[in-house]
GROMACS .gro file of C-alpha atoms in nm:
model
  334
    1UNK     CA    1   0.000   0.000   0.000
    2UNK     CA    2   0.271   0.236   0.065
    3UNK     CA    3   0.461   0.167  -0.271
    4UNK     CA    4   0.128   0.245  -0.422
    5UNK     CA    5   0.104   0.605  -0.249
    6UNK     CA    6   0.426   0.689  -0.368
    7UNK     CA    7   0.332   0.552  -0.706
    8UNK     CA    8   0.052   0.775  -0.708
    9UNK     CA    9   0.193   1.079  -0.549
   10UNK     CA   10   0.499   1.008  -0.878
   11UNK     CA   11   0.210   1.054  -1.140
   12UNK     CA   12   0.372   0.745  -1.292
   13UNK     CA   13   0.119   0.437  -1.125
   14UNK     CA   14   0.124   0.127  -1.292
   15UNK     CA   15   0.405   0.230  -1.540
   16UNK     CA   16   0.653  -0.029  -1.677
   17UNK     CA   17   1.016  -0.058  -1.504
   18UNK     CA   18   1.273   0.108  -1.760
   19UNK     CA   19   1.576  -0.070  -1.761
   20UNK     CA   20   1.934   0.103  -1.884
   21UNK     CA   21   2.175  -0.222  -1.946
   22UNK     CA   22   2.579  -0.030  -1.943
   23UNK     CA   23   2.897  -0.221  -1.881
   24UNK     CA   24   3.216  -0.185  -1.963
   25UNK     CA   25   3.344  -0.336  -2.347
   26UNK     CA   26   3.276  -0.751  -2.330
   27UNK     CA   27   3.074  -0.734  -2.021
   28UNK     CA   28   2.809  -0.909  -2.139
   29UNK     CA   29   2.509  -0.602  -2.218
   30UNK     CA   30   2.429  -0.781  -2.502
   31UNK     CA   31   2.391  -1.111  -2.393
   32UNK     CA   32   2.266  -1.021  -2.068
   33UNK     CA   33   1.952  -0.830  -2.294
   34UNK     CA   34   1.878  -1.146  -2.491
   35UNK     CA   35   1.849  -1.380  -2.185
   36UNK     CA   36   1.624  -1.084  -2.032
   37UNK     CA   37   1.391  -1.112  -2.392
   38UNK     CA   38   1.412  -1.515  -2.377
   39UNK     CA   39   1.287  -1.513  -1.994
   40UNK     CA   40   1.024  -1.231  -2.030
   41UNK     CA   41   0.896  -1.339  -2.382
   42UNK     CA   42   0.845  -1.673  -2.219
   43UNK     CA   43   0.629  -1.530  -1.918
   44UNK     CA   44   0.416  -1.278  -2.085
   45UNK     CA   45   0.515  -1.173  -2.466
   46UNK     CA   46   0.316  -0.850  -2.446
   47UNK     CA   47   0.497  -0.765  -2.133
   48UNK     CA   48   0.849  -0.622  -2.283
   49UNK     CA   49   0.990  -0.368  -2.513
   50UNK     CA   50   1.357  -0.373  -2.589
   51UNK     CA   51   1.553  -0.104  -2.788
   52UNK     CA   52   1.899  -0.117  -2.928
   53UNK     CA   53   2.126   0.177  -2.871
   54UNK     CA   54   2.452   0.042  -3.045
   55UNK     CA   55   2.463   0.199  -3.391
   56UNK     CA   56   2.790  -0.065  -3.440
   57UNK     CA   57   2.660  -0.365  -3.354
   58UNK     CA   58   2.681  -0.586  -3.657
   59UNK     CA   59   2.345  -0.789  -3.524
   60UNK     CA   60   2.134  -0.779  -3.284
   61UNK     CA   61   2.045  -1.162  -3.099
   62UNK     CA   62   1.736  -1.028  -2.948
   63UNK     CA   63   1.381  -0.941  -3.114
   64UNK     CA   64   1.414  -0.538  -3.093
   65UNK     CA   65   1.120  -0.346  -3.078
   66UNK     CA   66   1.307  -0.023  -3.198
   67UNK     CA   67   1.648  -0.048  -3.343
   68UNK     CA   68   1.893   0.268  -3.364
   69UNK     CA   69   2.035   0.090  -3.668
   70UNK     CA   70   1.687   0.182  -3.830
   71UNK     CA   71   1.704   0.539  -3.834
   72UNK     CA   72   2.063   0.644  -3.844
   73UNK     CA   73   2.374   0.464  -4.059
   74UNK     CA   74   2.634   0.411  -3.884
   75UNK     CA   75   2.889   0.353  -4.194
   76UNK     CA   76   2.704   0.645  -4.356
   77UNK     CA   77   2.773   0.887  -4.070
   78UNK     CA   78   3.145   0.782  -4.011
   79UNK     CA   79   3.193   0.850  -4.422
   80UNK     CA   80   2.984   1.190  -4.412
   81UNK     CA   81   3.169   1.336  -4.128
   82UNK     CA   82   3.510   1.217  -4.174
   83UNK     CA   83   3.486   0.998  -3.836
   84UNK     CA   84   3.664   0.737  -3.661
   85UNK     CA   85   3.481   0.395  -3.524
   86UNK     CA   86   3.404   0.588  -3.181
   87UNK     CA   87   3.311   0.922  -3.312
   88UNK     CA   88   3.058   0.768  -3.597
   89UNK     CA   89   2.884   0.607  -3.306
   90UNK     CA   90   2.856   0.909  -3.060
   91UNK     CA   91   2.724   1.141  -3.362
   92UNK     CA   92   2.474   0.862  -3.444
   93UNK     CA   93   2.368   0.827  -3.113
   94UNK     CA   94   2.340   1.237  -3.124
   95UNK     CA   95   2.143   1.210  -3.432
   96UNK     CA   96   1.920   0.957  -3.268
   97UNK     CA   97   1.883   1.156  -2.951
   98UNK     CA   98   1.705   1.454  -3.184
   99UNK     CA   99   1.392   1.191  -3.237
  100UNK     CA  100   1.360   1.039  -2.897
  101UNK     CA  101   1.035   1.220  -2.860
  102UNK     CA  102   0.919   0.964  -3.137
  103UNK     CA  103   1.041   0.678  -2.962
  104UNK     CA  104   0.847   0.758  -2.654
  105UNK     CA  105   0.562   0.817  -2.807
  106UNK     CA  106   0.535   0.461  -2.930
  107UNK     CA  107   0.657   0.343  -2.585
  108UNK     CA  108   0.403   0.511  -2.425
  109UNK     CA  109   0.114   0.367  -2.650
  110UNK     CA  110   0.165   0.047  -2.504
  111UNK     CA  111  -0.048   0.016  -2.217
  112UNK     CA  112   0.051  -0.331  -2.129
  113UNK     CA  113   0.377  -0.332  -2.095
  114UNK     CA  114   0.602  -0.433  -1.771
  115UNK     CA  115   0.960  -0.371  -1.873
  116UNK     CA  116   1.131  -0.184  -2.097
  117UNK     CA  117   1.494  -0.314  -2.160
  118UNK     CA  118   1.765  -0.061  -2.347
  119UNK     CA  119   2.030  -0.212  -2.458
  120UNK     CA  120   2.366   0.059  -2.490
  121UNK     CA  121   2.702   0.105  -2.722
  122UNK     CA  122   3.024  -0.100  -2.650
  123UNK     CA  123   3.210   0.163  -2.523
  124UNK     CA  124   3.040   0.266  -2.176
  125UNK     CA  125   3.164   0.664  -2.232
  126UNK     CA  126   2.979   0.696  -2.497
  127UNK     CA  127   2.633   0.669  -2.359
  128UNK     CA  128   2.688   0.770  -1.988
  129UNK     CA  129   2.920   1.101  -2.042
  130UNK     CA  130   2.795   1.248  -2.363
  131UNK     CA  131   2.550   1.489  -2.407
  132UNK     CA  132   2.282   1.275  -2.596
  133UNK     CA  133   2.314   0.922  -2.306
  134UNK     CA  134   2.255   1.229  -2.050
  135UNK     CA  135   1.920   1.358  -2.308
  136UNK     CA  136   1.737   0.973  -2.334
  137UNK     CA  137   1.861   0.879  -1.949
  138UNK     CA  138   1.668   1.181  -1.845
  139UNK     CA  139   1.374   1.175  -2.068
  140UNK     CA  140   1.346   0.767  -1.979
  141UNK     CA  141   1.334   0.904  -1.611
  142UNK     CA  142   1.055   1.205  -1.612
  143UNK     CA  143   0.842   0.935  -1.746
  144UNK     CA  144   0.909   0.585  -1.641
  145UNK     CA  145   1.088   0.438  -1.335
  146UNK     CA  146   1.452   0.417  -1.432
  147UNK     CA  147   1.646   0.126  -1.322
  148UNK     CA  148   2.036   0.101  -1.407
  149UNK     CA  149   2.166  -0.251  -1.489
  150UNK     CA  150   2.539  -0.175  -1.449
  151UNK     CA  151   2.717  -0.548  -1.545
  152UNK     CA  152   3.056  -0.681  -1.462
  153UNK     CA  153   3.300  -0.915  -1.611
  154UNK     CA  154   3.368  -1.098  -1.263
  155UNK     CA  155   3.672  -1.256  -1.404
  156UNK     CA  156   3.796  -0.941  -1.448
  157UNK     CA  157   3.747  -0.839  -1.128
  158UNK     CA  158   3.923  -1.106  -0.899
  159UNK     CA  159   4.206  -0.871  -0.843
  160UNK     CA  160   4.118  -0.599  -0.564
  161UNK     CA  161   4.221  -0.290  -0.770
  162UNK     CA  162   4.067  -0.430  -1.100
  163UNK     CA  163   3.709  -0.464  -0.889
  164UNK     CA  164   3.737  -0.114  -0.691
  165UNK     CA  165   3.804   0.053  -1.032
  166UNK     CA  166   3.466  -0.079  -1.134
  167UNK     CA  167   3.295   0.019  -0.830
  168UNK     CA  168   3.425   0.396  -0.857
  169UNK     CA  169   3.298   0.400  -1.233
  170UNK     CA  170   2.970   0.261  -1.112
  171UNK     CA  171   2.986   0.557  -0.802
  172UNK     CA  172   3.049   0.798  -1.077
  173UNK     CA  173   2.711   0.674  -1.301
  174UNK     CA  174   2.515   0.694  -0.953
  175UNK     CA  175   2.596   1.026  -0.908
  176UNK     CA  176   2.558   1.160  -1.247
  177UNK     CA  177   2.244   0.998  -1.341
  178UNK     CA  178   2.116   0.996  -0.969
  179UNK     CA  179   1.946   0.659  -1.042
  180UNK     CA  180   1.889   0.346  -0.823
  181UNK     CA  181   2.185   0.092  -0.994
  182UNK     CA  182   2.157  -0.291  -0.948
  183UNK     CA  183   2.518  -0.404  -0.994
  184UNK     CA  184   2.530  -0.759  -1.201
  185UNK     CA  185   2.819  -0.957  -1.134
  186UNK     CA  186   2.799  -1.188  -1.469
  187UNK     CA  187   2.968  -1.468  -1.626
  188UNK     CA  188   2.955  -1.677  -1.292
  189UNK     CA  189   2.947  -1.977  -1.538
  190UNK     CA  190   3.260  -1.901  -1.534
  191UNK     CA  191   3.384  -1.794  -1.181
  192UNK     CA  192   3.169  -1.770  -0.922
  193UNK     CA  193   3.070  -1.382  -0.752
  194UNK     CA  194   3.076  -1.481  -0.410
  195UNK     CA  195   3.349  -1.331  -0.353
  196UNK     CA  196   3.320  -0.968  -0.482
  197UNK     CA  197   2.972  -0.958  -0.296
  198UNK     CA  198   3.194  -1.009  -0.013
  199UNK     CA  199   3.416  -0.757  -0.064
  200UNK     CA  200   3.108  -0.505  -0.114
  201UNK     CA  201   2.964  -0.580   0.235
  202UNK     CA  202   3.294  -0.673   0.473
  203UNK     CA  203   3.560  -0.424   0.427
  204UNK     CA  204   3.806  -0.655   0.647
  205UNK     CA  205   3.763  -0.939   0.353
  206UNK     CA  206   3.857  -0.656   0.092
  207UNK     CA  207   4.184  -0.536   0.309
  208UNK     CA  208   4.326  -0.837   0.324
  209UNK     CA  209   4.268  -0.931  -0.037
  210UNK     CA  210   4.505  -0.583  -0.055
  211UNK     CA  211   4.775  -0.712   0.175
  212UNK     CA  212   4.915  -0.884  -0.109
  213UNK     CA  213   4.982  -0.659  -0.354
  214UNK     CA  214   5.231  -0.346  -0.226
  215UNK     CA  215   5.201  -0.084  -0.467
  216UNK     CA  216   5.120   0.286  -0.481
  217UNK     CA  217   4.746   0.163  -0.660
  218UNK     CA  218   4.680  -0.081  -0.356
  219UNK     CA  219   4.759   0.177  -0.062
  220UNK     CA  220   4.504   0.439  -0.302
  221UNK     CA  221   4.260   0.185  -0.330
  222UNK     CA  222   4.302   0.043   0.076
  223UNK     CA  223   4.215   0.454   0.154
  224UNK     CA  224   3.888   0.423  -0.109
  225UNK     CA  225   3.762   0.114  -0.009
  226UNK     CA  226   3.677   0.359   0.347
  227UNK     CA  227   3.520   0.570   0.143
  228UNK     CA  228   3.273   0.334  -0.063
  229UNK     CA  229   3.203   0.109   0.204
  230UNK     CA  230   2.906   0.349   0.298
  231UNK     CA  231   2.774   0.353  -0.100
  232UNK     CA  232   2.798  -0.014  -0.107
  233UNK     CA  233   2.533  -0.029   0.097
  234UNK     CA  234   2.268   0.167  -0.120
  235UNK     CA  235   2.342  -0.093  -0.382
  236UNK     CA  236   2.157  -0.366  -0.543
  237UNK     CA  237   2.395  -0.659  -0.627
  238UNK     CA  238   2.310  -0.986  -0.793
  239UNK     CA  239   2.489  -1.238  -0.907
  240UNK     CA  240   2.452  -1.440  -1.298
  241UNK     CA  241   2.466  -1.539  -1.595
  242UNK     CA  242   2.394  -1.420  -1.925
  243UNK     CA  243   2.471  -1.718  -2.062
  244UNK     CA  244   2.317  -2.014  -1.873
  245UNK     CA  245   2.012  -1.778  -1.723
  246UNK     CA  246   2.124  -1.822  -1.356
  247UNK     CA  247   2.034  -1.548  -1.135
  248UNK     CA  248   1.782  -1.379  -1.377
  249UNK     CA  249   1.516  -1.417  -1.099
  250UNK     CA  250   1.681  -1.264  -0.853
  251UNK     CA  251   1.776  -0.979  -1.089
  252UNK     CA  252   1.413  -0.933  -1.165
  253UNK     CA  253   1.344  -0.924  -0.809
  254UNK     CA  254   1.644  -0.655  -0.743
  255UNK     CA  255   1.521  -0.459  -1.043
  256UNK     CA  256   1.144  -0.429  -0.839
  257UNK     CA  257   1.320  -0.302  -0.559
  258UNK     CA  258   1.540  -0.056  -0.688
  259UNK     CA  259   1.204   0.090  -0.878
  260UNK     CA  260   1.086   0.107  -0.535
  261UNK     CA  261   1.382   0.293  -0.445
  262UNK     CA  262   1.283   0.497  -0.756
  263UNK     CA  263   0.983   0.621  -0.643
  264UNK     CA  264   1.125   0.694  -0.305
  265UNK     CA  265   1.422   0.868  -0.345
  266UNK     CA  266   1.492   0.978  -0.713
  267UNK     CA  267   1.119   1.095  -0.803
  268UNK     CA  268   1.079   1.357  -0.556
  269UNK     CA  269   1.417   1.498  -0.624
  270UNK     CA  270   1.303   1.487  -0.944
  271UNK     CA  271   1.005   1.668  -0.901
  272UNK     CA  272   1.179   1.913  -0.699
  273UNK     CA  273   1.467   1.974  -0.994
  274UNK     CA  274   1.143   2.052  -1.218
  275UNK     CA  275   0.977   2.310  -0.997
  276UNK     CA  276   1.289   2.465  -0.986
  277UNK     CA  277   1.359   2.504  -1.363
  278UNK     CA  278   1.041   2.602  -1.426
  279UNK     CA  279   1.024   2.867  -1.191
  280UNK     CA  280   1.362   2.981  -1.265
  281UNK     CA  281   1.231   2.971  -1.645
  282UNK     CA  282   0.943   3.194  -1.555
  283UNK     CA  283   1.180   3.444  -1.386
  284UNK     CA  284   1.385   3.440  -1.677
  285UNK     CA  285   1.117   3.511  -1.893
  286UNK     CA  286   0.950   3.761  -1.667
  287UNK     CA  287   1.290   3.938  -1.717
  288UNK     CA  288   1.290   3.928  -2.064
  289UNK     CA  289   0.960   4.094  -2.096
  290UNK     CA  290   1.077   4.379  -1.891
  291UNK     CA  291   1.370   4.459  -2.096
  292UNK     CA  292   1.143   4.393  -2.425
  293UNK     CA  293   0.907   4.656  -2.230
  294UNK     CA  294   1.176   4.889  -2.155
  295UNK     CA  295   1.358   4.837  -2.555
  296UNK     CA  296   0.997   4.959  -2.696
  297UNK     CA  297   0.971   5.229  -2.457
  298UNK     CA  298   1.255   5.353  -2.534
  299UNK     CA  299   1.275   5.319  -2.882
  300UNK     CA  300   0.956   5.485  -2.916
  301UNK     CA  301   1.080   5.746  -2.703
  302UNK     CA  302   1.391   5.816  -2.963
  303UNK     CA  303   1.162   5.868  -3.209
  304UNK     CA  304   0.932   6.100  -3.090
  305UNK     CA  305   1.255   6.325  -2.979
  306UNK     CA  306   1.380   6.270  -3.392
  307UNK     CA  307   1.038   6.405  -3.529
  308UNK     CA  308   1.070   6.660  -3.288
  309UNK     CA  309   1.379   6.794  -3.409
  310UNK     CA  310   1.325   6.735  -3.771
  311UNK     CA  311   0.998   6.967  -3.762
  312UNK     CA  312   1.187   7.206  -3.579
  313UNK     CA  313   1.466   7.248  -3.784
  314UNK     CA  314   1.246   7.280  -4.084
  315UNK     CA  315   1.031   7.567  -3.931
  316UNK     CA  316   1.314   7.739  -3.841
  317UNK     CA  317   1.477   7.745  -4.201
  318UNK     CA  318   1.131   7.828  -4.398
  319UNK     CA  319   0.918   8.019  -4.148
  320UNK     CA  320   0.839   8.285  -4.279
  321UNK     CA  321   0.725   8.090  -4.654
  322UNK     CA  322   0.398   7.847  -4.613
  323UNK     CA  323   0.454   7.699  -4.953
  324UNK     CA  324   0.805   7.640  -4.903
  325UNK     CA  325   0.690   7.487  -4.570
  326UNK     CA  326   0.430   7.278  -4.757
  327UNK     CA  327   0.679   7.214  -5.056
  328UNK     CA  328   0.915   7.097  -4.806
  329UNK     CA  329   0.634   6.866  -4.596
  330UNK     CA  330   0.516   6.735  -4.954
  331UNK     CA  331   0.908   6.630  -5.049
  332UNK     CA  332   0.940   6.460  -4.696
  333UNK     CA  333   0.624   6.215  -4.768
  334UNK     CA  334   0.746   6.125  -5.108
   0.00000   0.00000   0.00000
């Protein structure tokens, strides 16, 4: 009942979980989004929209509802602009960005759907620092409750300064975005995430993982580890695999809560960032009327002062001649 008052008080009851998959390059996004279409399609095939983001992507293994690849060319772009393999896809998502409007219009016609799974570019910079991943992240979150699926390679991440420089990228997303993340620890086909979940929630287990390595990078990342232990604590963390479908329950289950979290934390803030900008917008434009007022006034005033002195000074050279005057007022109008 409470989740349902802050639903309503949102404006955004009943509306379907948005779902931003990012990751680092060979995380597993990809993968991770077509286990998340097999699973849902299976349960309800009305119940899920999925759009790809990666202009690059040479095919897509999952059923996309909208496709980037659709409306801009990625090829085309990198030729037209004179573009390397990262620019062409950061100017094609930029082109894309100009016609989200369009996507969320069709979005929004479908009434019964649960999730909404986006699917992002290779290179995680690309969408969460430029200008056009900030434009769809925040349109996605005015309207629906935004979820971010940040995945990790956790082979990758066995080493203690490989896994805290994935935590400080995922900080750094948080705090951008200001969206409830659900960290997913994939691949544990292939080694199993027990321990990095450890490391989020006892500090002592991540220390002494440290002890063995003495470099300048361990005694930096002994000092962080203090510093995140607080954020790994507002954190959803699951642990699967893209490949074999373990864990996708319990990453359903994380994404629910985090929407909770959603409605708690990031949709007032939200609301708040709104009422600011729009009444900053209306003093902004209040003051632009005023100087509008004051450029007419005075404009009209600098006439009036001109026709003043141009009927002077033609009195005062013909006064004393009435046609001359009238010659000279006849000359004017032509």
């Amino acid at each position: 009942m409470q989740q349902e008052n802050v639903q309503e008080e949102g404006g955004t009851n009943n509306a379907p979980i948005c779902c931003i998959v990012i990751g680092m390059a060979g995380s597993g996004k990809t993968t991770l989004t077509h286990r998340l279409h097999t699973e849902l399609y299976e349960r309800n095939p009305a119940a899920s929209y999925f759009i790809n983001l990666d202009p690059a992507v040479r095919s897509v293994p999952f059923g996309a509802n909208i496709d980037i690849r659709d409306t801009v060319n990625y090829k085309e772009v990198m030729s037209q602009y004179n573009l390397g393999p990262n620019g062409g896809i950061l100017t094609s998502l930029n082109l894309f960005a100009t016609r989200f409007d369009q996507v969320m219009s069709y979005v929004e016609k479908k009434k019964e759907v649960e999730h909404i799974m986006i699917d992002t570019p290779g290179q995680i910079e690309i969408f969460t620092w430029s200008a056009s991943g900030a434009i769809i992240t925040e349109t996605l979150a005015s309207t629906f409750p935004t979820v971010i699926l940040y995945v990790v390679d956790t082979s990758r991440c066995t080493s203690p300064t490989t896994f805290m420089s994935n935590m400080l990228y995922a900080v750094s997303v948080v705090y951008k975005t200001k969206l409830p993340m659900v960290i997913c620890f994939n691949k544990n086909d292939v080694i199993n995430a027990d321990f990095a979940q450890e490391w989020m929630t006892d500090c002592e287990k991540f220390q002494e993982a440290l002890e063995a390595e003495k470099t300048y990078l361990s005694s930096l990342t002994h000092s962080m580890s203090l510093v995140l232990d607080e954020f790994y604590q507002t954190l959803h963390s699951v642990s699967i695999s893209a490949m074999t479908g373990d864990g996708i329950d319990d990453l359903l289950v994380a994404i629910d809560a985090a929407s909770e979290e959603y409605y708690k934390a990031y949709r007032p803030e939200l609301d708040k960032r709104i009422a600011e900008r729009k009444d900053a917008e209306e003093v902004r434009q209040a003051e632009q009327l005023n100087r509008l007022k004051e450029d007419i006034l005075d404009g009209e005033g600098g006439s009036e002062v001109k026709l003043e002195t141009d009927s002077s000074m033609g009195e005062c050279e013909d006064h004393g001649n009435e046609d001359a005057c009238r010659e000279g007022s006849d000359s004017d109008s032509d």
